Short mmCIF file of C-alpha atoms in Angstrom, two decimals:
data_model
loop_
_atom_site.label_atom_id
_atom_site.label_comp_id
_atom_site.label_asym_id
_atom_site.label_seq_id
_atom_site.Cartn_x
_atom_site.Cartn_y
_atom_site.Cartn_z
CA UNK A 942 0.16 -0.22 -0.02
CA UNK A 943 0.72 2.74 -0.94
CA UNK A 944 1.12 5.82 2.08
CA UNK A 945 -0.51 9.14 1.45
CA UNK A 946 2.69 11.57 0.98
CA UNK A 947 3.84 9.23 -1.68
CA UNK A 948 0.87 9.83 -3.27
CA UNK A 949 0.13 13.68 -3.17
CA UNK A 950 3.85 14.73 -3.15
CA UNK A 951 4.64 14.20 -6.50
CA UNK A 952 1.30 15.97 -7.34
CA UNK A 953 2.57 18.73 -5.38
CA UNK A 954 6.18 18.73 -6.77
CA UNK A 955 4.67 19.00 -9.92
CA UNK A 956 1.92 21.42 -10.07
CA UNK A 957 4.88 23.36 -7.53
CA UNK A 958 6.76 23.29 -11.23
CA UNK A 959 4.53 24.49 -13.50
CA UNK A 960 3.40 27.52 -11.44
CA UNK A 961 7.04 28.41 -10.35
CA UNK A 962 8.02 28.18 -13.77
CA UNK A 963 7.03 31.79 -14.74
CA UNK A 964 8.77 33.45 -12.26
CA UNK A 965 12.10 31.21 -12.80
CA UNK A 966 11.03 32.08 -16.70
CA UNK A 967 11.04 35.52 -15.43
CA UNK A 968 14.71 35.62 -13.33
CA UNK A 969 16.41 34.13 -16.10
CA UNK A 970 15.13 36.44 -18.44
CA UNK A 971 16.62 38.95 -16.52
CA UNK A 972 20.13 37.33 -16.18
CA UNK A 973 20.89 36.84 -19.74
CA UNK A 974 22.46 38.88 -21.72
CA UNK A 975 20.70 39.06 -25.35
CA UNK A 976 17.29 37.10 -26.37
CA UNK A 977 19.40 34.44 -28.45
CA UNK A 978 21.48 33.55 -25.25
CA UNK A 979 17.52 33.23 -23.42
CA UNK A 980 16.48 30.14 -26.16
CA UNK A 981 20.39 28.55 -25.69
CA UNK A 982 19.36 28.29 -21.73
CA UNK A 983 16.15 26.73 -22.93
CA UNK A 984 17.51 24.58 -25.47
CA UNK A 985 19.92 23.60 -22.94
CA UNK A 986 17.63 22.74 -19.89
CA UNK A 987 15.15 21.01 -22.51
CA UNK A 988 18.43 18.40 -23.50
CA UNK A 989 19.56 17.98 -20.02
CA UNK A 990 15.35 16.74 -19.39
CA UNK A 991 15.72 14.97 -21.90
CA UNK A 992 18.41 13.55 -20.81
CA UNK A 993 17.58 12.81 -17.04
CA UNK A 994 13.93 11.38 -18.61
CA UNK A 995 16.84 8.86 -20.45
CA UNK A 996 18.54 7.47 -16.96
CA UNK A 997 15.73 7.19 -15.46
CA UNK A 998 14.17 4.61 -18.28
CA UNK A 999 17.83 2.60 -18.47
CA UNK A 1000 17.94 1.61 -14.96
CA UNK A 1001 17.15 -1.61 -14.78
CA UNK A 1002 16.27 -1.43 -11.08
CA UNK A 1003 13.80 1.21 -10.99
CA UNK A 1004 12.19 1.07 -7.51
CA UNK A 1005 15.13 2.31 -6.06
CA UNK A 1006 15.49 5.88 -7.42
CA UNK A 1007 16.38 7.96 -5.30
CA UNK A 1008 13.80 10.09 -5.32
CA UNK A 1009 14.21 11.40 -2.32
CA UNK A 1010 17.42 13.27 -3.19
CA UNK A 1011 15.65 14.59 -6.73
CA UNK A 1012 13.44 16.32 -4.75
CA UNK A 1013 16.19 18.12 -2.77
CA UNK A 1014 18.41 18.25 -5.67
CA UNK A 1015 16.25 20.38 -7.25
CA UNK A 1016 15.19 22.03 -4.24
CA UNK A 1017 18.28 23.01 -3.65
CA UNK A 1018 18.90 24.09 -6.74
CA UNK A 1019 15.92 26.57 -6.17
CA UNK A 1020 16.88 28.16 -3.10
CA UNK A 1021 20.47 28.62 -4.98
CA UNK A 1022 18.98 30.68 -7.64
CA UNK A 1023 16.87 32.31 -4.63
CA UNK A 1024 20.68 33.77 -2.95
CA UNK A 1025 22.34 34.86 -6.33
CA UNK A 1026 22.50 38.88 -7.18
CA UNK A 1027 22.36 39.43 -10.96
CA UNK A 1028 25.76 41.61 -10.99
CA UNK A 1029 28.84 39.43 -12.01
CA UNK A 1030 29.63 39.09 -14.82
CA UNK A 1031 30.03 34.90 -14.60
CA UNK A 1032 26.24 34.63 -14.19
CA UNK A 1033 25.39 33.20 -17.31
CA UNK A 1034 27.89 30.39 -16.81
CA UNK A 1035 26.25 29.77 -13.18
CA UNK A 1036 23.45 29.40 -14.95
CA UNK A 1037 24.55 27.70 -18.28
CA UNK A 1038 24.92 25.32 -15.61
CA UNK A 1039 22.12 25.39 -12.89
CA UNK A 1040 19.78 24.94 -16.28
CA UNK A 1041 22.06 21.42 -16.76
CA UNK A 1042 21.14 20.70 -13.18
CA UNK A 1043 17.76 21.62 -13.15
CA UNK A 1044 16.63 20.07 -16.62
CA UNK A 1045 18.33 16.84 -16.02
CA UNK A 1046 17.07 16.67 -12.21
CA UNK A 1047 12.70 17.29 -13.91
CA UNK A 1048 13.54 14.89 -17.07
CA UNK A 1049 14.40 11.83 -14.10
CA UNK A 1050 11.63 13.33 -11.81
CA UNK A 1051 9.19 12.87 -14.58
CA UNK A 1052 10.89 9.75 -15.77
CA UNK A 1053 9.84 8.49 -12.10
CA UNK A 1054 6.17 10.24 -11.60
CA UNK A 1055 4.98 8.45 -15.25
CA UNK A 1056 6.13 5.45 -13.51
CA UNK A 1057 4.24 5.38 -10.55
CA UNK A 1058 0.33 3.99 -10.04
CA UNK A 1059 -1.15 7.46 -9.10
CA UNK A 1060 0.32 9.07 -12.44
CA UNK A 1061 -2.83 9.23 -14.27
CA UNK A 1062 -4.76 10.97 -11.73
CA UNK A 1063 -2.28 12.88 -11.14
CA UNK A 1064 -2.39 14.40 -14.54
CA UNK A 1065 -6.48 15.18 -14.68
CA UNK A 1066 -5.31 16.77 -10.59
CA UNK A 1067 -2.34 18.50 -12.23
CA UNK A 1068 -4.68 21.26 -14.61
CA UNK A 1069 -7.03 22.33 -11.84
CA UNK A 1070 -5.26 22.53 -9.11
CA UNK A 1071 -2.64 24.37 -11.11
CA UNK A 1072 -5.55 26.64 -12.48
CA UNK A 1073 -5.75 27.52 -8.94
CA UNK A 1074 -2.49 28.38 -7.91
CA UNK A 1075 -1.90 30.93 -11.15
CA UNK A 1076 -4.71 32.02 -9.96
CA UNK A 1077 -4.23 32.59 -6.26
CA UNK A 1078 -1.60 33.65 -7.98
CA UNK A 1079 -2.08 36.83 -9.38
CA UNK A 1080 -3.80 38.36 -6.88
CA UNK A 1081 0.28 38.19 -4.94
CA UNK A 1082 1.65 41.46 -4.94
CA UNK A 1083 5.62 40.19 -4.71
CA UNK A 1084 8.24 42.43 -5.11
CA UNK A 1085 10.29 39.74 -7.04
CA UNK A 1086 10.05 36.22 -9.05
CA UNK A 1087 13.17 35.55 -6.21
CA UNK A 1088 10.85 35.04 -3.57
CA UNK A 1089 8.54 32.18 -5.36
CA UNK A 1090 11.35 30.51 -6.65
CA UNK A 1091 12.75 30.73 -2.26
CA UNK A 1092 9.95 29.49 -0.80
CA UNK A 1093 9.55 26.57 -3.55
CA UNK A 1094 13.04 25.38 -3.27
CA UNK A 1095 12.51 25.56 0.70
CA UNK A 1096 8.95 23.09 -0.57
CA UNK A 1097 11.22 20.62 -2.11
CA UNK A 1098 13.93 20.49 0.40
CA UNK A 1099 11.33 20.03 2.10
CA UNK A 1100 9.35 17.06 0.55
CA UNK A 1101 12.70 15.65 0.57
CA UNK A 1102 13.04 15.72 4.41
CA UNK A 1103 10.00 14.35 4.45
CA UNK A 1104 10.64 11.66 2.33
CA UNK A 1105 13.89 10.72 4.60
CA UNK A 1106 12.20 10.60 7.20
CA UNK A 1107 9.11 8.00 5.96
CA UNK A 1108 11.57 6.33 4.04
CA UNK A 1109 13.73 5.64 7.23
CA UNK A 1110 10.49 4.92 10.39
CA UNK A 1111 9.61 2.55 7.30
CA UNK A 1112 12.94 0.26 7.08
CA UNK A 1113 12.59 0.39 11.46
CA UNK A 1114 9.39 -1.28 11.22
CA UNK A 1115 10.38 -3.54 9.02
#
């Protein structure tokens, strides 16, 4: 039997990624020097996501997914993005590395999520919840998109910690 958190957390992560992505796009566009560089950043993200998806798909033991580490990795990446100050010249290179890391982690997560029994239910609920979240966020007056990105990073790290605690408790009970 799947625990409630194992059913809900992937939905929270998926909805959160879609809700935070416009804020992330604003941040990325702000650090891109040109539209061409911005487009290249997204191309790199897409290639890295395909790579992450493929890495999960070729795994022989899909039960051992390291999904807790994937949540933590995405969370730390968003937290790092939230802490970057856009005044230094190495920022485009750093953004390139972040795009590769985030793309890979999101692709891996997506491949893992598709394999879950609850994925089809999540796909339906995802659209409804994203609509509600985006309408709610439209009423929030935030000075910077970094606040939303950072908050989502903390949420991802919290989900990772929760899953780690739940998995350790489950191992001790057996």
